[in-house]
mmCIF file of C-alpha atoms in Angstrom:
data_model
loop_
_atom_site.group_PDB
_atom_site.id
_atom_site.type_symbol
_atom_site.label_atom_id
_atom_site.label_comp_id
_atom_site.label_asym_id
_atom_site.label_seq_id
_atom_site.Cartn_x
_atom_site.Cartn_y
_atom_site.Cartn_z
ATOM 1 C CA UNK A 1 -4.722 7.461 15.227
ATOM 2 C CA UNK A 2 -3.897 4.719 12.665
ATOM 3 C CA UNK A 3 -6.391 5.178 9.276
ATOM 4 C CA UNK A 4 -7.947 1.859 8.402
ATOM 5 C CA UNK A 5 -8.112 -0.128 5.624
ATOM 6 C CA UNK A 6 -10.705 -2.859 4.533
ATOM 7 C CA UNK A 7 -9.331 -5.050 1.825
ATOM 8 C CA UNK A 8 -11.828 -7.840 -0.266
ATOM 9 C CA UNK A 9 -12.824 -9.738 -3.118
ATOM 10 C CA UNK A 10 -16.302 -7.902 -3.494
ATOM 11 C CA UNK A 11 -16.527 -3.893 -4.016
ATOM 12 C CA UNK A 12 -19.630 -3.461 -3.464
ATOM 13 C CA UNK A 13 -19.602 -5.083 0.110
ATOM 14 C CA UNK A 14 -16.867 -2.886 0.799
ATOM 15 C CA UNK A 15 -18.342 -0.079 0.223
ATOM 16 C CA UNK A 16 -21.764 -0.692 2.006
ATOM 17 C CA UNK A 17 -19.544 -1.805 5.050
ATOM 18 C CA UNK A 18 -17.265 0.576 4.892
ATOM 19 C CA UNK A 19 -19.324 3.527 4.719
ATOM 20 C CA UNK A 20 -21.474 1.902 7.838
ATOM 21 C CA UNK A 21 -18.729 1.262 10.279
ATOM 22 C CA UNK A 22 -17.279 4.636 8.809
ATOM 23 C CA UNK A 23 -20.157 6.310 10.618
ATOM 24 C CA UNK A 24 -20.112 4.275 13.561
ATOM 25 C CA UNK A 25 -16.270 5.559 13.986
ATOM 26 C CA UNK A 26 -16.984 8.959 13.007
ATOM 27 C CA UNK A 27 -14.322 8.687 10.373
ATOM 28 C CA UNK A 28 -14.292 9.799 7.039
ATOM 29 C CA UNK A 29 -14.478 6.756 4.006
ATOM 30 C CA UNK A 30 -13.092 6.586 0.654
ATOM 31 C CA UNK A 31 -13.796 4.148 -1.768
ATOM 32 C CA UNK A 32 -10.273 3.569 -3.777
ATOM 33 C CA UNK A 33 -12.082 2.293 -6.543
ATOM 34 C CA UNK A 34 -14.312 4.981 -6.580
ATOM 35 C CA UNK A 35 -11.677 7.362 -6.325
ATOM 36 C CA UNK A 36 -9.709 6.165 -8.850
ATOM 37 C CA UNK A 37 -12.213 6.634 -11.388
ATOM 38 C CA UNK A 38 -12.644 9.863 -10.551
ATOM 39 C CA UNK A 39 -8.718 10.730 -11.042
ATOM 40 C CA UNK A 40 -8.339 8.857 -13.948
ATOM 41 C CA UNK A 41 -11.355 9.083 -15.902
ATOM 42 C CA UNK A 42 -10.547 7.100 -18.721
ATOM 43 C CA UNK A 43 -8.143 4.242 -17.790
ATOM 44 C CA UNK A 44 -8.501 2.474 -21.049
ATOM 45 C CA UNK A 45 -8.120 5.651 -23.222
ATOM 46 C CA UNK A 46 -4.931 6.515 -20.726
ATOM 47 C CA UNK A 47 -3.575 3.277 -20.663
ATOM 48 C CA UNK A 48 -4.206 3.036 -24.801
ATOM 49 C CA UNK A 49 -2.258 6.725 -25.267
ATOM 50 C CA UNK A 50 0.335 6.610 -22.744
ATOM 51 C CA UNK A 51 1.402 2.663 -22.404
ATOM 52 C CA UNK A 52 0.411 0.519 -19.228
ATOM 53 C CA UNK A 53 3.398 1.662 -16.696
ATOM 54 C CA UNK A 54 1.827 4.896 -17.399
ATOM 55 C CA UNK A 55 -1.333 4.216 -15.836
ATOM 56 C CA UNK A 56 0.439 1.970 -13.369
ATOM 57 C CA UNK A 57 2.167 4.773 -12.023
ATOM 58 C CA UNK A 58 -0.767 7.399 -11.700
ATOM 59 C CA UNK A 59 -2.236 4.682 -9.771
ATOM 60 C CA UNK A 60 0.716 4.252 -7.356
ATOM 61 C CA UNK A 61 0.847 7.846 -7.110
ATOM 62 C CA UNK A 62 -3.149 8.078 -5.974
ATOM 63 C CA UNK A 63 -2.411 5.404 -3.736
ATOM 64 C CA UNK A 64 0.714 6.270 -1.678
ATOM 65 C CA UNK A 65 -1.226 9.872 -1.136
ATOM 66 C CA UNK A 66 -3.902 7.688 0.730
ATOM 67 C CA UNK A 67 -0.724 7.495 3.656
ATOM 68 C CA UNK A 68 -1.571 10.981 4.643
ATOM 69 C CA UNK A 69 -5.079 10.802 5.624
ATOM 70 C CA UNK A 70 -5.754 10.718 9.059
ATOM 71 C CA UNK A 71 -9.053 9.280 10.881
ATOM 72 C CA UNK A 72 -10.506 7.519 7.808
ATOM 73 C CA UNK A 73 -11.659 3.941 6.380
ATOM 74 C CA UNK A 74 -10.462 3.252 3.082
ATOM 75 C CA UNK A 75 -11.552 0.415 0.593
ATOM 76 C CA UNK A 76 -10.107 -1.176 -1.331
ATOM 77 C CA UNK A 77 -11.021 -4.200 -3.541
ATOM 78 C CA UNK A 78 -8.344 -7.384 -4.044
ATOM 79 C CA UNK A 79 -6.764 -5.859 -7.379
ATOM 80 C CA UNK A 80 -5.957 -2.378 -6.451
ATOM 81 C CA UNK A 81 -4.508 -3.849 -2.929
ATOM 82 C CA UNK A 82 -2.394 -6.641 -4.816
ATOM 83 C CA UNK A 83 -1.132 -3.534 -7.530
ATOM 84 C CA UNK A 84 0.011 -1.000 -4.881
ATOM 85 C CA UNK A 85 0.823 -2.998 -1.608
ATOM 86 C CA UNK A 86 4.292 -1.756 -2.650
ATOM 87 C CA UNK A 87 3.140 1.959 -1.725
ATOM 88 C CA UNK A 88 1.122 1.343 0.863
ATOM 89 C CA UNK A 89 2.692 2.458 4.222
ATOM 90 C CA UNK A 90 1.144 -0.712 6.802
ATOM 91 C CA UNK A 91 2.018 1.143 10.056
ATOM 92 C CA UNK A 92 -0.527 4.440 9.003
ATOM 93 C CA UNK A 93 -3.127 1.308 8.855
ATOM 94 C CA UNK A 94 -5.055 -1.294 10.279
ATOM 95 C CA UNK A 95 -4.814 -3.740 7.400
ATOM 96 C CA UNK A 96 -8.519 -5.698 7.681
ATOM 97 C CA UNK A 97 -9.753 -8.501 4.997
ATOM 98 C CA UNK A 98 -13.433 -9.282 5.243
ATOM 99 C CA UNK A 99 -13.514 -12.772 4.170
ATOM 100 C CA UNK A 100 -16.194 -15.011 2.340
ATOM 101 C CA UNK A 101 -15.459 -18.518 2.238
ATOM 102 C CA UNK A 102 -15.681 -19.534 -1.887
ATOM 103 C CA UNK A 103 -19.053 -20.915 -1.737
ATOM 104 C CA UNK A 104 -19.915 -18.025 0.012
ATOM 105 C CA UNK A 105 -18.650 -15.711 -2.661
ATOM 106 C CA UNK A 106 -19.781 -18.142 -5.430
ATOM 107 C CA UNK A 107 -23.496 -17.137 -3.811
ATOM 108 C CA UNK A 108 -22.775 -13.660 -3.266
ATOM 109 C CA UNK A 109 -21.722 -13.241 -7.206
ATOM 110 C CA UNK A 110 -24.980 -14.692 -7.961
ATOM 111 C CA UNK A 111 -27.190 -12.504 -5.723
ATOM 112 C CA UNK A 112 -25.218 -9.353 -7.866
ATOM 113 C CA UNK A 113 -25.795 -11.160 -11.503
ATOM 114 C CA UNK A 114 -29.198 -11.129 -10.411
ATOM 115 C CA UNK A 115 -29.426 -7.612 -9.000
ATOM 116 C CA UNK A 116 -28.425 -6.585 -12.621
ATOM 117 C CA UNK A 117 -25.069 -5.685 -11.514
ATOM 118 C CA UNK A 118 -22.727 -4.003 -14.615
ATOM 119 C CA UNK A 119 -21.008 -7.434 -16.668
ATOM 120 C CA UNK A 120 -17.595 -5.617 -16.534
ATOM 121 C CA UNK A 121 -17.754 -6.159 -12.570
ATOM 122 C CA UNK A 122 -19.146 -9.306 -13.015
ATOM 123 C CA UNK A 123 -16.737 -10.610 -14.842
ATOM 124 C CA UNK A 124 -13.829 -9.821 -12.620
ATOM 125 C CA UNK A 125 -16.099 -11.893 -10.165
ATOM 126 C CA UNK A 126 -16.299 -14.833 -12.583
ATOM 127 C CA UNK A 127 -12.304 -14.683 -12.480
ATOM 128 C CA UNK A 128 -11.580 -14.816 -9.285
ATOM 129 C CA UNK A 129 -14.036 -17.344 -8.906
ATOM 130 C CA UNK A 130 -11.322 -19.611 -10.630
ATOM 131 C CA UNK A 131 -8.034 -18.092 -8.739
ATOM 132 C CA UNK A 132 -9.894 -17.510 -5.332
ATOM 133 C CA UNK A 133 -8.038 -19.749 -2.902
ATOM 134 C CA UNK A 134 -4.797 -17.816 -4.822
ATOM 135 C CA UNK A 135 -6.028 -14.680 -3.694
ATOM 136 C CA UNK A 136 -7.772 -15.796 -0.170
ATOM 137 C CA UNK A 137 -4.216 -17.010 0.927
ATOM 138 C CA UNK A 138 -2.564 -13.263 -0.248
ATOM 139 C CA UNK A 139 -4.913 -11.421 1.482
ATOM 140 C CA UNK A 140 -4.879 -13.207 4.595
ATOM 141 C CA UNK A 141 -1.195 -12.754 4.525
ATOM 142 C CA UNK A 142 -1.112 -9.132 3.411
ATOM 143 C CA UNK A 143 -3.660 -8.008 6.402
ATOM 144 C CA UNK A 144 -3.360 -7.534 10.048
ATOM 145 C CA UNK A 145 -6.509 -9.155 10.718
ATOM 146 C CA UNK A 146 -9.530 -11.720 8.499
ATOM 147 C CA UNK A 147 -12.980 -11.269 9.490
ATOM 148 C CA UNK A 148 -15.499 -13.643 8.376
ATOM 149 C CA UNK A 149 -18.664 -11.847 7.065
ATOM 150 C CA UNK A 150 -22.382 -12.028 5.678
ATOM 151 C CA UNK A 151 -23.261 -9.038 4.213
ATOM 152 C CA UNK A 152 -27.136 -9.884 5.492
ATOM 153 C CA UNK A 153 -25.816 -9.744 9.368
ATOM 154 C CA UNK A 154 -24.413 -6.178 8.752
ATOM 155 C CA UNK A 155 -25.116 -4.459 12.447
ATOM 156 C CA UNK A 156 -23.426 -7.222 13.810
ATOM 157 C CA UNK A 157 -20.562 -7.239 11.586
ATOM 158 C CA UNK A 158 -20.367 -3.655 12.087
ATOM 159 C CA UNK A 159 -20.465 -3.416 15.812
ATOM 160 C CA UNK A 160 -17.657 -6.400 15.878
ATOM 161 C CA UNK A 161 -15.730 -4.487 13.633
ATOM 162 C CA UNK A 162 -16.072 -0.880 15.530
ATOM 163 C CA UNK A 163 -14.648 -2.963 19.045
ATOM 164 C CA UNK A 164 -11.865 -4.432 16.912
ATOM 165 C CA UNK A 165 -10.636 -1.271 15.317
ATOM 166 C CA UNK A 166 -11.130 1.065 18.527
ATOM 167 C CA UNK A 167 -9.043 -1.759 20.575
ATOM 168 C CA UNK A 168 -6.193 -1.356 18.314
ATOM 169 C CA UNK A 169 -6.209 2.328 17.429
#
């Protein structure tokens, strides 16, 4: 059974879906972000100490280990996708991008600024704001399949989803 991998420009939507339709599947979910800073607990220290291919490559080597999981949903925001397609194997996955349309994301940043969301995300937000159709076009391309969403349909999005994936796995 081929692991699956949600791809997007917001974390924290990946998360709350992924953790959702990873209980619908009865698969297990991992946050790559999440997990990430749990390996490397101090990127900027590392990256400061060691030098930036350094880091690069602990990354790579977190990522490509994500190849031998079996019956799980994995995360993964547009960044740490765009760093490590490279070790990413696409035939252990099912490669999905859950889309917002910009002004879509432009609102969805908003709702977060005002939810008192951390300004280190935030600002990540406020840059892809400016290179979104750059990134929009890459992960269409990267993924197997782009599924329009709204976080605030969720069930719906979630039962569309758990059809998709258990057609194709």
């Amino acid at each position: 059974m081929k692991n699956v991998l949600l791809i997007g420009l917001i974390n924290e939507d990946l998360k709350k879906i992924g953790l959702a339709l990873s209980n619908e599947l009865d698969f297990f979910y991992l946050n790559t972000e999440d997990l990430l800073t749990y390996s490397i607990i101090d990127k900027i220290e590392m990256e400061r100490v060691c030098g930036a291919d350094y880091l690069s490559n602990e990354e790579k080597k977190i990522i490509y280990n994500l190849n031998g999981f079996e019956k799980t949903l994995i995360s993964m925001n547009n960044e740490t996708f765009s760093n490590n397609i490279d070790v990413i194997i696409s035939n252990n996955f099912i490669i999905i991008y859950l889309r917002l349309t910009q002004k879509k994301f432009e609102k969805r940043v908003k709702e977060l600024k005002i939810s008192g969301m951390d300004g280190e995300f935030l600002n990540n937000y406020e840059l892809t704001k400016i290179v979104f159709d750059e990134r929009d076009k890459y992960l269409k391309k990267s993924s197997n399949l782009t599924i329009p969403y709204e976080i605030s349909k969720l069930d719906e999005l979630i039962k569309i989803l758990a059809k998709i994936i258990m057609e194709q796995t």
